[in-house]
Tab-separated table of C-alpha atoms in Angstrom:
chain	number	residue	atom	x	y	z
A	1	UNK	CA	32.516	-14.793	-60.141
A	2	UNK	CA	33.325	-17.692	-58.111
A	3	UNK	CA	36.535	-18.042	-60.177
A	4	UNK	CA	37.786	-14.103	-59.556
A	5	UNK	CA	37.110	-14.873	-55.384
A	6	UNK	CA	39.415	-18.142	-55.825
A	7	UNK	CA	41.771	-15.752	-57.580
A	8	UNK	CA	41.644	-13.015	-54.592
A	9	UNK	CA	42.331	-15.925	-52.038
A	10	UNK	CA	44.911	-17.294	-53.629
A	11	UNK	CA	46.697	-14.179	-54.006
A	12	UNK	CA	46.485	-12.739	-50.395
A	13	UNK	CA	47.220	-16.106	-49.498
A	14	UNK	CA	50.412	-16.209	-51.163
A	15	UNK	CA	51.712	-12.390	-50.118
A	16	UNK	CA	51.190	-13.514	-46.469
A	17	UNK	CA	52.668	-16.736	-46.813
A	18	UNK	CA	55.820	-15.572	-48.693
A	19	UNK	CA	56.927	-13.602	-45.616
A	20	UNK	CA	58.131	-17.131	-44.057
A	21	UNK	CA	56.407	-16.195	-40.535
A	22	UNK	CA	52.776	-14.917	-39.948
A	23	UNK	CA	52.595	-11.072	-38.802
A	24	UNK	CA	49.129	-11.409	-37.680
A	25	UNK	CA	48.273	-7.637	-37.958
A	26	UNK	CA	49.402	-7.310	-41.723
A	27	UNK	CA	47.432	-10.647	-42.362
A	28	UNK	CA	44.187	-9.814	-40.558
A	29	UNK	CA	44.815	-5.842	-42.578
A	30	UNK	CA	45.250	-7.883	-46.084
A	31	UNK	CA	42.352	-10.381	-45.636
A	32	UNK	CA	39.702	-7.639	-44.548
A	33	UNK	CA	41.062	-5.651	-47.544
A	34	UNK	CA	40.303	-8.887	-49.708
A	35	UNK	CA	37.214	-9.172	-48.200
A	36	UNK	CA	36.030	-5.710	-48.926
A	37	UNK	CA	36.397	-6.147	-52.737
A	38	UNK	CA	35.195	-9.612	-52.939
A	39	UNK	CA	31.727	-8.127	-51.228
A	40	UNK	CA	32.279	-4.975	-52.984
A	41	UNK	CA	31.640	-7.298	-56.607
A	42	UNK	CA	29.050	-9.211	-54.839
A	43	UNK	CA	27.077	-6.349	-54.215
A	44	UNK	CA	27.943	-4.720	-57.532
A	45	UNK	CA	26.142	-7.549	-59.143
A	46	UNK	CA	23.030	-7.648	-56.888
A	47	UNK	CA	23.014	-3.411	-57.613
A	48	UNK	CA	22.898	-4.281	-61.481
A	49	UNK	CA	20.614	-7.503	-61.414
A	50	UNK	CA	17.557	-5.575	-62.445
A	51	UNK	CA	19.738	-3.965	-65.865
A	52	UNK	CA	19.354	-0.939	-64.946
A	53	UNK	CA	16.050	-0.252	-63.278
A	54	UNK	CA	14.120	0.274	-66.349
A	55	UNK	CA	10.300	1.088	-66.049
A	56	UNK	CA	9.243	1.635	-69.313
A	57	UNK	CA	9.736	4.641	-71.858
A	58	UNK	CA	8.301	7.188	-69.398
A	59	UNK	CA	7.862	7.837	-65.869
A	60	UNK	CA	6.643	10.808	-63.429
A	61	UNK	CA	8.785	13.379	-62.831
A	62	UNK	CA	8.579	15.124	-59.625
A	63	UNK	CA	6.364	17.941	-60.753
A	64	UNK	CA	4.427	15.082	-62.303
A	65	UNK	CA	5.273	15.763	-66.504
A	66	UNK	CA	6.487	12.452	-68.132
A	67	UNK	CA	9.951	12.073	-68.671
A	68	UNK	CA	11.030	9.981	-71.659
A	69	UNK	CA	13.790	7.249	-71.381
A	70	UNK	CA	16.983	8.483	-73.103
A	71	UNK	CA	20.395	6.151	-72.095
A	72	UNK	CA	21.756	4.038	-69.099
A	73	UNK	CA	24.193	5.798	-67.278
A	74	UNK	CA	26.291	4.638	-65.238
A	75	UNK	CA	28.003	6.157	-61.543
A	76	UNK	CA	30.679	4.660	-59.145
A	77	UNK	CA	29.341	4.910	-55.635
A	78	UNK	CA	31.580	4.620	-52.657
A	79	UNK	CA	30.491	1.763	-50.206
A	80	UNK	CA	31.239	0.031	-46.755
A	81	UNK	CA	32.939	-2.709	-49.087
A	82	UNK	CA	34.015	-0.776	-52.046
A	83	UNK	CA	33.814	0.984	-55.466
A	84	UNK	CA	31.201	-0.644	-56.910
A	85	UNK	CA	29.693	1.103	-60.555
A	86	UNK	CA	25.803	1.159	-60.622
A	87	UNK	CA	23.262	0.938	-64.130
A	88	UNK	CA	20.599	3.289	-64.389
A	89	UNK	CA	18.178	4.255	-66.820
A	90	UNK	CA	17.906	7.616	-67.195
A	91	UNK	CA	14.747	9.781	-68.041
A	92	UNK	CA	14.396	13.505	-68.947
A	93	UNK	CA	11.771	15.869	-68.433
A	94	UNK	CA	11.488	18.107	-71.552
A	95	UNK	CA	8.914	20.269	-69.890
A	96	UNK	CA	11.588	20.696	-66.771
A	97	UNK	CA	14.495	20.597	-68.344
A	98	UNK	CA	15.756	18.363	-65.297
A	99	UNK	CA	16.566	14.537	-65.474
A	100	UNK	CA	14.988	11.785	-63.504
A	101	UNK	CA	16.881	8.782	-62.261
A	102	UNK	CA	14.527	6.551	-60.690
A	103	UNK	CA	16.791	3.777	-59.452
A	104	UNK	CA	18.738	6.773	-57.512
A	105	UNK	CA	15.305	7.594	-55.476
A	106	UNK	CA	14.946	3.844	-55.036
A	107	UNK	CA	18.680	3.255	-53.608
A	108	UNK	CA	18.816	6.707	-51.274
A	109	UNK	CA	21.816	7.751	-53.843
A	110	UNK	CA	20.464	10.883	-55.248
A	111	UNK	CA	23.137	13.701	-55.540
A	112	UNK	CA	25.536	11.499	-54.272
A	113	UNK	CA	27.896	9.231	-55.019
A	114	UNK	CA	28.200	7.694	-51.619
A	115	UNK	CA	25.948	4.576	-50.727
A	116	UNK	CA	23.366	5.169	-47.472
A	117	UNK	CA	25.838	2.834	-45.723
A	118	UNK	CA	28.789	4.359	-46.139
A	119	UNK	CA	27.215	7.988	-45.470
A	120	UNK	CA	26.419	6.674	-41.923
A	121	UNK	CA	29.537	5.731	-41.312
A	122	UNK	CA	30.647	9.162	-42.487
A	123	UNK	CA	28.021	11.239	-40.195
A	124	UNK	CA	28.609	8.512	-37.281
A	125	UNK	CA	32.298	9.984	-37.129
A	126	UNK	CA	31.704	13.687	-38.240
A	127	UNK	CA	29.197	14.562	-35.527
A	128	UNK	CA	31.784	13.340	-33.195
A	129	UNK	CA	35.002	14.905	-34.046
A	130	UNK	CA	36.871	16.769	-36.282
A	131	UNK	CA	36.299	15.802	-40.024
A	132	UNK	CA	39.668	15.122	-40.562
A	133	UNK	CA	39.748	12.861	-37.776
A	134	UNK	CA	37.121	11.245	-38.853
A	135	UNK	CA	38.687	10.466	-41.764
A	136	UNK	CA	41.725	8.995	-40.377
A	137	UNK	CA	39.314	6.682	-38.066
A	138	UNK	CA	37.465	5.731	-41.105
A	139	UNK	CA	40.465	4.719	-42.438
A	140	UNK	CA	41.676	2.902	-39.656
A	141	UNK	CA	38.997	0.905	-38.497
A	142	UNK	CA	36.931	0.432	-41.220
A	143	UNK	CA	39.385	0.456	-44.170
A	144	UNK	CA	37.689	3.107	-46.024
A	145	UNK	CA	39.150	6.007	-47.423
A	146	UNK	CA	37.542	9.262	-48.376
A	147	UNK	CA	38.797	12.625	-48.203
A	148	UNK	CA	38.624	14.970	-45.141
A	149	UNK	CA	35.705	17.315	-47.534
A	150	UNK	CA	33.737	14.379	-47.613
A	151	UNK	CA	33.254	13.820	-44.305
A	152	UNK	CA	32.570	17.555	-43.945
A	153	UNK	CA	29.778	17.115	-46.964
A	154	UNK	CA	28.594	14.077	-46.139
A	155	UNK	CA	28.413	14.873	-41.994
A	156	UNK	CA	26.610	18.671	-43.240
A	157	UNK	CA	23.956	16.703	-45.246
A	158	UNK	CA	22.880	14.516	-43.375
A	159	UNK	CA	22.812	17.019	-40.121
A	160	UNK	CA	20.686	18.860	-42.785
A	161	UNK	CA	18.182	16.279	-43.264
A	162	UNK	CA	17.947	15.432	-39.818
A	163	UNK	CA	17.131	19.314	-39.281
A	164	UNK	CA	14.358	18.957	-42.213
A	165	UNK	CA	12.940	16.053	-40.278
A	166	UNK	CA	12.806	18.135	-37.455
A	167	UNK	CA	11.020	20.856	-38.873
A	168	UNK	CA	8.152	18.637	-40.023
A	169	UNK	CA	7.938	17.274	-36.251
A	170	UNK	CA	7.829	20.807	-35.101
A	171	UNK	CA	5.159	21.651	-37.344
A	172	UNK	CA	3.190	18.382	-36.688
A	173	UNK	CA	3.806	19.228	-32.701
A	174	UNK	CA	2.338	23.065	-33.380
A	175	UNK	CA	-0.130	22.064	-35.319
A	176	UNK	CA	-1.455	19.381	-32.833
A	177	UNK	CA	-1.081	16.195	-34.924
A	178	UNK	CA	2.287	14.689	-33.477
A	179	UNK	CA	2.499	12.041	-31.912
A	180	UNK	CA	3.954	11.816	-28.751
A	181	UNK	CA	6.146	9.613	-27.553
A	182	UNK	CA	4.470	6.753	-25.004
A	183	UNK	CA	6.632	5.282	-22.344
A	184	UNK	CA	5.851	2.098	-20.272
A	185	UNK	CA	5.596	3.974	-17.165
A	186	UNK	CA	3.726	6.841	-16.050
A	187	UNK	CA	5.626	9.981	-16.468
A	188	UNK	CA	6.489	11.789	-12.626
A	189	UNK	CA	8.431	14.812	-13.691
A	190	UNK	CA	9.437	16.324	-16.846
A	191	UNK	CA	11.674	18.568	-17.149
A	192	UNK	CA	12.751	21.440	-19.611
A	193	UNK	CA	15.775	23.252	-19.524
A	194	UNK	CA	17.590	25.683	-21.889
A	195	UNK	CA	20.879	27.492	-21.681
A	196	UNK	CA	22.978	29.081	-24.590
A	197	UNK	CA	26.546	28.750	-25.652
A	198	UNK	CA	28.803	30.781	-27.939
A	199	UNK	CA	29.930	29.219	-31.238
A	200	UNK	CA	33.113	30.651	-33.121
A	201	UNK	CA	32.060	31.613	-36.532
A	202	UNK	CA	33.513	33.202	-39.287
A	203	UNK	CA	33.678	36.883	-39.708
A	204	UNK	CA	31.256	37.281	-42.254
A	205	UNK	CA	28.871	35.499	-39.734
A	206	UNK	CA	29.048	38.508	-37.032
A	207	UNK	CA	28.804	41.618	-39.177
A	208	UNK	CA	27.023	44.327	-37.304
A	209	UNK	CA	27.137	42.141	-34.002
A	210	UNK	CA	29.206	43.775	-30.631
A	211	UNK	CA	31.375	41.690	-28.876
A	212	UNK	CA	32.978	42.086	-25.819
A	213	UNK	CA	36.351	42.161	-26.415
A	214	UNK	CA	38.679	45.188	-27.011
A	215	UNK	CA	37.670	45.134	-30.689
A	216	UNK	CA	34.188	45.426	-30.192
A	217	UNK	CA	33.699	42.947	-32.988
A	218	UNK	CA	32.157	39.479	-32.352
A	219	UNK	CA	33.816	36.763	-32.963
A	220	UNK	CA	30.758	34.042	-32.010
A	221	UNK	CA	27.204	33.306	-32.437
A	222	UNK	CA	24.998	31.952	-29.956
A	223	UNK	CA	23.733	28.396	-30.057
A	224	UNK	CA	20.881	27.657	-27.915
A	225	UNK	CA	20.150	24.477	-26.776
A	226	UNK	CA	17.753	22.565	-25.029
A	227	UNK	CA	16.943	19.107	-23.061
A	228	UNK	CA	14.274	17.427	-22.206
A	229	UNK	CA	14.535	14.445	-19.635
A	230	UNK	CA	12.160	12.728	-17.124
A	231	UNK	CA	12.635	11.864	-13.270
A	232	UNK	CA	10.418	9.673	-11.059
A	233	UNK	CA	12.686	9.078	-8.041
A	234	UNK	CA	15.144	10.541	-5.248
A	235	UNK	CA	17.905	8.859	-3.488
A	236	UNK	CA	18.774	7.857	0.304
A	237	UNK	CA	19.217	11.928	0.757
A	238	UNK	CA	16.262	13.029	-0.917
A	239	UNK	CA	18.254	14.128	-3.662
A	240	UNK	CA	16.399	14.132	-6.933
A	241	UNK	CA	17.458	11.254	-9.465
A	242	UNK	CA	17.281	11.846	-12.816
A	243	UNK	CA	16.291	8.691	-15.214
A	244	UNK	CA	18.021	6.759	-16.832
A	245	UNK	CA	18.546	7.676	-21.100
A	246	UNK	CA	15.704	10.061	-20.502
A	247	UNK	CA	17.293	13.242	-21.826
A	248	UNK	CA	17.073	14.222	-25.116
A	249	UNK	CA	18.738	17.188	-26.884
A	250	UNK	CA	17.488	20.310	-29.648
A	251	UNK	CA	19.465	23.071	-30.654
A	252	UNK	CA	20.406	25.429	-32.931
A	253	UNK	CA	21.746	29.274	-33.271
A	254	UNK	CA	18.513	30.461	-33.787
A	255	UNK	CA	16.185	33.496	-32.441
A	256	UNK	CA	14.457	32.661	-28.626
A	257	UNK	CA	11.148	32.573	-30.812
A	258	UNK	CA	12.332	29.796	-32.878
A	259	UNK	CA	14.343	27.789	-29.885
A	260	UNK	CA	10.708	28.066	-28.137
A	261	UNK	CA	9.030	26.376	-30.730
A	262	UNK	CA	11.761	23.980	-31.038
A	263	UNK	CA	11.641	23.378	-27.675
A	264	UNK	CA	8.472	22.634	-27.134
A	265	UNK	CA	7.473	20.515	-29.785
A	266	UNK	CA	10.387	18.074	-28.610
A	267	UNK	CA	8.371	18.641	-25.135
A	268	UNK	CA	5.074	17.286	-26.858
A	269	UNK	CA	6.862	14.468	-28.721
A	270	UNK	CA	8.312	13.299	-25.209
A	271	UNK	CA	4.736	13.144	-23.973
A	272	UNK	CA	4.825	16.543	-21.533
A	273	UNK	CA	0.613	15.947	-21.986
A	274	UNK	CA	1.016	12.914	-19.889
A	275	UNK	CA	3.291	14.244	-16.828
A	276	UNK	CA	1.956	14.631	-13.979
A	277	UNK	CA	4.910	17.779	-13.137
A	278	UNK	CA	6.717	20.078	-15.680
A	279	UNK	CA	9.571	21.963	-14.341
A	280	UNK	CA	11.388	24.375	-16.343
A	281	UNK	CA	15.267	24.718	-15.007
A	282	UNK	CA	16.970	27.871	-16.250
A	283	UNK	CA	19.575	30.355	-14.987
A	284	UNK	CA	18.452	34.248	-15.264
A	285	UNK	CA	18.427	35.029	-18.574
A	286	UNK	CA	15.493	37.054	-19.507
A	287	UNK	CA	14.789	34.987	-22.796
A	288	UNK	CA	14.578	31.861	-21.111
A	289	UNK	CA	11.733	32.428	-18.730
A	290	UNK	CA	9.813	34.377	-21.693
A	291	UNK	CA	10.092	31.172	-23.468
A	292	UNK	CA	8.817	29.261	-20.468
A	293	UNK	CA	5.945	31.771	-19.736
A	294	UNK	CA	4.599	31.560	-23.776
A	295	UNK	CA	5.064	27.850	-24.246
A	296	UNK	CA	5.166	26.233	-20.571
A	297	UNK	CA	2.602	28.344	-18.383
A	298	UNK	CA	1.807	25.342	-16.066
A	299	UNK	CA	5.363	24.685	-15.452
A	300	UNK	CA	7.143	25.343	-12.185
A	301	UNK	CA	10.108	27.482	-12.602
A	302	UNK	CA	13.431	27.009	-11.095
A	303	UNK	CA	16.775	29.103	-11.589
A	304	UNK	CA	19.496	27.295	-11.193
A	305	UNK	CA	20.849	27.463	-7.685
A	306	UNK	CA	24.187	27.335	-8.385
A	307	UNK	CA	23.981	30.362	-10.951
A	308	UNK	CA	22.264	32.070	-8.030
A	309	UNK	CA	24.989	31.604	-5.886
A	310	UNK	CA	27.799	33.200	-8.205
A	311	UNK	CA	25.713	36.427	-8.441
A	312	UNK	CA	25.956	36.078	-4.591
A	313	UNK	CA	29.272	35.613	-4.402
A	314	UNK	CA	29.850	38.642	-6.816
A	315	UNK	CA	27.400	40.997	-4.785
A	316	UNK	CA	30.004	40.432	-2.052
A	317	UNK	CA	32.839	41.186	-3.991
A	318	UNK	CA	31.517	44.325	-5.085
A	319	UNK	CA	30.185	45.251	-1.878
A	320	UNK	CA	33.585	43.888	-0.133
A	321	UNK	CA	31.917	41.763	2.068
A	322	UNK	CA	33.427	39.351	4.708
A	323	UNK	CA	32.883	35.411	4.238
A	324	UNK	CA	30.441	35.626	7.111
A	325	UNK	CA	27.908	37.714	5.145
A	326	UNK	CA	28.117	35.902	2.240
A	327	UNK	CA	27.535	32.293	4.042
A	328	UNK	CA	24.598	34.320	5.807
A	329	UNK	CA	23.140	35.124	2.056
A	330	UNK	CA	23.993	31.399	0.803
A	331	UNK	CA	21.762	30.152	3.693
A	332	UNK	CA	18.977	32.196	2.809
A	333	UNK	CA	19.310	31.225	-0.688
A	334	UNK	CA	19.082	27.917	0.247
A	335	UNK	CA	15.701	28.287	2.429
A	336	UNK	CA	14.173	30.622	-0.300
A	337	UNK	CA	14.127	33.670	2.055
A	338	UNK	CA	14.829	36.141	-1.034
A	339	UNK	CA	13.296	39.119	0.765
A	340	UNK	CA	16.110	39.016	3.287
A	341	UNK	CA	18.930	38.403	0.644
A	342	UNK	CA	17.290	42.174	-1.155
A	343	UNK	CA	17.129	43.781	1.921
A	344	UNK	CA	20.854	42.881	2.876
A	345	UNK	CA	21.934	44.161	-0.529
A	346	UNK	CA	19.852	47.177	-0.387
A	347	UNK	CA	21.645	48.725	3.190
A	348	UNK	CA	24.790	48.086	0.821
A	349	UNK	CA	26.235	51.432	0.554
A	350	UNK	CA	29.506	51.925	-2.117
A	351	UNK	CA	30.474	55.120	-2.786
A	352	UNK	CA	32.026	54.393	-6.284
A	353	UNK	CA	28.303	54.832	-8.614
A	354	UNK	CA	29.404	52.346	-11.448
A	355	UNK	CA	29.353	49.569	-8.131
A	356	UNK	CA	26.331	50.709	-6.992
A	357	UNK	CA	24.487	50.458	-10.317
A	358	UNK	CA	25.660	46.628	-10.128
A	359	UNK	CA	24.838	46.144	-6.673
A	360	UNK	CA	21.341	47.359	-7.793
A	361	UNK	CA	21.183	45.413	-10.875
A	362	UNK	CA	22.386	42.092	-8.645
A	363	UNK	CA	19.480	43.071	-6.783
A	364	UNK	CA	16.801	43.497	-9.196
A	365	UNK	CA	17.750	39.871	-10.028
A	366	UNK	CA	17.035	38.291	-6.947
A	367	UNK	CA	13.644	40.086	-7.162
A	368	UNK	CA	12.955	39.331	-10.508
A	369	UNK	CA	13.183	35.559	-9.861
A	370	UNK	CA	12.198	34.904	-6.128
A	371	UNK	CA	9.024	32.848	-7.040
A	372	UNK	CA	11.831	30.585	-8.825
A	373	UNK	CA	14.293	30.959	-6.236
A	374	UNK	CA	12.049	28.589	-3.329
A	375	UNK	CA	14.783	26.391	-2.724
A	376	UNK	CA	13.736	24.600	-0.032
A	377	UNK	CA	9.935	24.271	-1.035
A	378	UNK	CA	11.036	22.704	-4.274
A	379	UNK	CA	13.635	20.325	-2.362
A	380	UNK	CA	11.318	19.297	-0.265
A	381	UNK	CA	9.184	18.292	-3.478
A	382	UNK	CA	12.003	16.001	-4.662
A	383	UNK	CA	12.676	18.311	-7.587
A	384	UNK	CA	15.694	19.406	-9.403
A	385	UNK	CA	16.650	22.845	-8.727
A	386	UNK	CA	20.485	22.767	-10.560
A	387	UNK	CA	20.480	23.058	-14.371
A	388	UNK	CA	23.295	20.531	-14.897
A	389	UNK	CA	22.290	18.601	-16.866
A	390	UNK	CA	22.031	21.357	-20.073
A	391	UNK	CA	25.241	23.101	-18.945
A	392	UNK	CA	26.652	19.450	-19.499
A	393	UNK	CA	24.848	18.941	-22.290
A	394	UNK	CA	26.059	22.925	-23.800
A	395	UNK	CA	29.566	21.367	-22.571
A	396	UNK	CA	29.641	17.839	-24.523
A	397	UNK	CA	27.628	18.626	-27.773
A	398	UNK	CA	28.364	22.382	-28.866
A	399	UNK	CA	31.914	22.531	-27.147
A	400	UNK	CA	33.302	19.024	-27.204
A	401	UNK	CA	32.849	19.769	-31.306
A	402	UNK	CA	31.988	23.042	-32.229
A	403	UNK	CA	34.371	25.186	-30.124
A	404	UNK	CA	37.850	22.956	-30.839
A	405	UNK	CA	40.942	25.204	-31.339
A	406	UNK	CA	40.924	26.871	-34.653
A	407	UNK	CA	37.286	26.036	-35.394
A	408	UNK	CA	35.322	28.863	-37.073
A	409	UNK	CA	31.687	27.754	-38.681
A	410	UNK	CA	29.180	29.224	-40.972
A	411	UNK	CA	26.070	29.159	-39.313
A	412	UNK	CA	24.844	26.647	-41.743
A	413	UNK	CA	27.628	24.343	-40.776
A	414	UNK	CA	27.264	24.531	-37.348
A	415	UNK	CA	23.429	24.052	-37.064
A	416	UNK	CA	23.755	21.182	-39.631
A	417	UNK	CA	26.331	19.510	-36.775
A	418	UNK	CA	24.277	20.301	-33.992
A	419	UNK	CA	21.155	18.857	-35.313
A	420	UNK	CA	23.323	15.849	-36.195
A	421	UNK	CA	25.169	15.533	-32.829
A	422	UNK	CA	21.648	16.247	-31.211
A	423	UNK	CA	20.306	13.555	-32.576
A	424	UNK	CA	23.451	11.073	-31.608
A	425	UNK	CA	23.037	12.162	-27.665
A	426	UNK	CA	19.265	11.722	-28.256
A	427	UNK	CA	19.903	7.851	-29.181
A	428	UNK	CA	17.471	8.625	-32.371
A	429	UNK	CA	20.565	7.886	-34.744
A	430	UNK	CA	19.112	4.499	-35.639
A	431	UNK	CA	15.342	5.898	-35.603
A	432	UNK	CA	16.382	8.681	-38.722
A	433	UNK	CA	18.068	6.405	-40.304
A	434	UNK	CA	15.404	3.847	-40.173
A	435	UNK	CA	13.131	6.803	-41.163
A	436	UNK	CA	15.448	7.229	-44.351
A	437	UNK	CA	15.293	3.799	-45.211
A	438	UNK	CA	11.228	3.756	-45.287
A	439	UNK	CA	11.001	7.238	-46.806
C-alpha cells in the first residue's frame, strides 16, 4: 500500500512539474484528485478488514427465520473519496425467499450503492437547488461525480426517511410520550403559524381538481406549511423581536387534518407545555383557525394585519372609495375597532349585485375574525400580529425550490423535498443524520 501512494505522488508530481511553471489551480485540482483515491484505497481496506463480515452459517432475518450463509458478494459503493468495492457475506432466507446482508445494515448501505457520506453530500445540495445543479456543484467543489438522477434519488430518499422519522415523532407527540425539547431559558411566547402555497405538479397529480385559470384544470397542489418559533423580547419601539434560530419548519401537501397533527406535535417537541403564551398567527383562511381551535384552544389568535389590510384596500376598490376612507378604515384596523370598519362597509351601496355580494363577503370577514383582529390590545402585549415569518418561510423553502421555472413534481417528490429542506431551515440536518448513524 505504502508503495502504490509513493507511486500516486510521484506521478502527479511529475504531470505538474513537466509544465515548466506551476498553474496553481490545475495543481491544487490534480493533488485533491490524488488524494481522493489514495483515501479512497485506504478506506477500501479498513471496509474489507473484517473479510467480509461473516457471523457464522446463519443469522436472523428480519422476520426472524434463519438465513443460511451462501457466497461473499461483492458491491462498488460511491464515496466522498472514491470507488471503493466492499466484501460481504451474504445469507438467504429460504422461508422468505429474500437475502440478508448483514454488513449492509451495519454500514447504512442497504439498497444503495452510495456510502452515508456521500448521500449527505448528495441531499445537502438537492434540498437546495435543482438536482442538476447539484450535480455540477458536487462536481466542482467536492470532485465527485454522479449523475443528475442520483441526486434526484438520493435527495428523494433521504427527504423520505426524514418524513418516516417524522411520523414516529408525530405519533410519539399524539400519543403523549415525546419528548419535548428543553431550552436554557424559560419560554415567553410561542408562536404557531401556518399558511399554504401552491406547488406545480404534474397533470396526473390534479385530475378532478378546478383551477382557476381559463382551462379550469389545475395545474398545482397545495403545500401547507408551518413554523414554530419563540420570542421573549421587543425593541426600543415596542416592536416585538423574534429570537434568534428559534423557528423551525413542517410541511407537506397534505389534508388540514393531517397539517394539524403535524403541526402540533412539532409544537409539543418545541416545548409549547412550558410557554407561558401561545399565539397562533394566520391570515383568514377558514382551515387555519379550525386547526388552531382543535389543536391550540388556549392560544391567542391573530390574523395577519397586513392580509387584513389588502381586503381593505380591495373593499375600497370595489366600493370606489376615495383614499380618505380607506386611511379612515386602516386606522380602525389598527386600534381593533372592527365594528366601525362593518358598519362603514355595510352603508356601502353598489348597484352592480356581483360587487355587492363581495362587498358582503369582505364584510363577513371582518366579522368572522374581529376577536383576532385587536390590534392594538395585542401590540400593546408585545406580540406579533404580522405572519411574516411563514410567508417567508412559504417564500424560501417551497418556492426558492419547488416552484423554479419548468418544475412540475409528483406529490411524492415534492413532500420528500420539503421534509428534507424542512429539516435544513430547522438546523436538525446534523441531528437526523446523527440519528441515522445510531439507528
Amino acid at each position: 500500500m505504502a508503495q502504490e501512494i509513493d507511486r500516486l505522488i510521484q506521478h502527479v508530481f511529475r504531470d505538474i512539474t513537466q509544465l515548466g511553471h506551476i498553474d496553481l489551480e490545475a495543481s491544487e485540482m490534480a493533488i485533491r484528485a490524488t488524494s481522493h483515491r489514495i483515501g479512497g484505497r485506504l478506506l477500501e481496506k479498513l471496509l474489507n478488514a473484517d473479510g467480509g463480515g461473516y457471523r457464522g452459517t446463519t443469522v436472523e432475518c428480519r422476520k426472524g427465520h434463519r438465513a443460511r450463509f451462501v457466497e461473499y458478494r461483492e458491491k462498488e459503493l460511491v464515496t466522498v473519496l472514491s470507488a471503493a468495492n466492499v466484501r460481504r457475506a451474504y445469507y438467504h432466507c429460504d422461508l422468505c425467499g429474500e437475502g440478508v446482508i448483514p454488513k449492509d445494515l451495519a454500514l447504512d448501505i442497504v439498497d444503495t450503492s452510495f456510502s452515508p457520506g456521500m448521500r449527505r453530500m448528495m441531499g445537502q445540495v438537492g434540498g437546495k437547488e435543482a438536482f442538476d445543479d447539484g450535480r455540477k456543484d458536487l462536481e466542482i467543489l467536492a470532485g465527485v461525480m454522479v449523475t443528475t438522477k442520483a441526486v434526484e434519488r438520493i435527495s428523494e430518499a433521504t427527504g423520505k426517511r426524514i418524513e418516516q422519522q417524522n411520523q414516529r415523532e408525530q405519533k410519539h407527540a399524539l400519543s403523549g410520550k415525546v419528548v419535548p425539547f428543553i431550552s436554557k431559558v424559560a419560554i415567553s411566547n410561542l408562536y404557531i403559524a401556518i399558511d399554504g402555497t401552491g406547488v406545480p405538479v404534474v397533470k396526473r397529480e390534479t385530475e378532478g381538481r378546478k383551477g382557476k385559470d381559463k382551462t379550469g384544470q389545475a395545474k398545482t397542489r397545495e403545500a401547507k406549511l408551518g413554523c414554530v418559533f419563540t420570542q421573549t423580547t421587543v425593541d426600543a419601539e415596542g416592536y416585538a423581536v423574534r429570537d434568534e434560530d428559534s423557528t423551525t419548519y413542517v410541511g407537506a401537501i397534505e389534508k388540514a387534518e393531517e397539517c394539524g397533527n403535524r403541526i402540533y406535535a412539532e409544537a409539543v417537541r418545541r416545548g409549547i407545555a412550558q410557554a407561558q403564551k401561545i399565539i397562533f398567527l394566520g391570515d383568514g383562511a377558514k382551515w387555519i383557525w379550525g386547526i388552531a381551535d382543535e389543536h391550540f384552544p388556549a392560544a391567542i389568535q391573530i390574523v395577519d394585519l397586513y392580509h387584513a389590510r389588502e381586503h381593505l384596500t380591495k373593499v375600497a376598490k370595489l366600493g370606489k372609495k376615495s383614499e380618505e376612507w380607506l386611511s379612515a378604515r386602516r386606522e380602525e384596523l389598527d386600534a381593533g375597532n372592527i365594528e366601525n370598519i362593518t358598519n362603514a362597509l355595510n352603508k356601502l351601496r353598489p348597484k352592480d349585485k356581483v360587487i355587492q355580494k363581495e362587498i358582503k363577503t369582505e364584510m363577513e370577514y371582518f366579522q368572522r375574525n374581529a376577536k383576532r383582529m385587536r390590534y392594538a390590545e395585542f401590540r400593546s402585549q408585545g406580540l406579533f400580529v404580522g405572519s411574516g415569518v411563514i410567508e417567508a418561510g412559504c417564500k424560501t423553502i417551497i418556492g426558492q425550490r419547488l416552484k423554479l421555472s419548468g418544475m412540475h413534481w409528483t406529490v411524492r417528490g415534492a413532500n420528500a423535498i420539503i421534509a428534507l429542506r424542512c429539516c435544513q431551515m430547522s438546523n436538525r440536518w446534523e441531528e437526523f443524520w446523527e440519528a441515522c448513524a445510531t439507528s
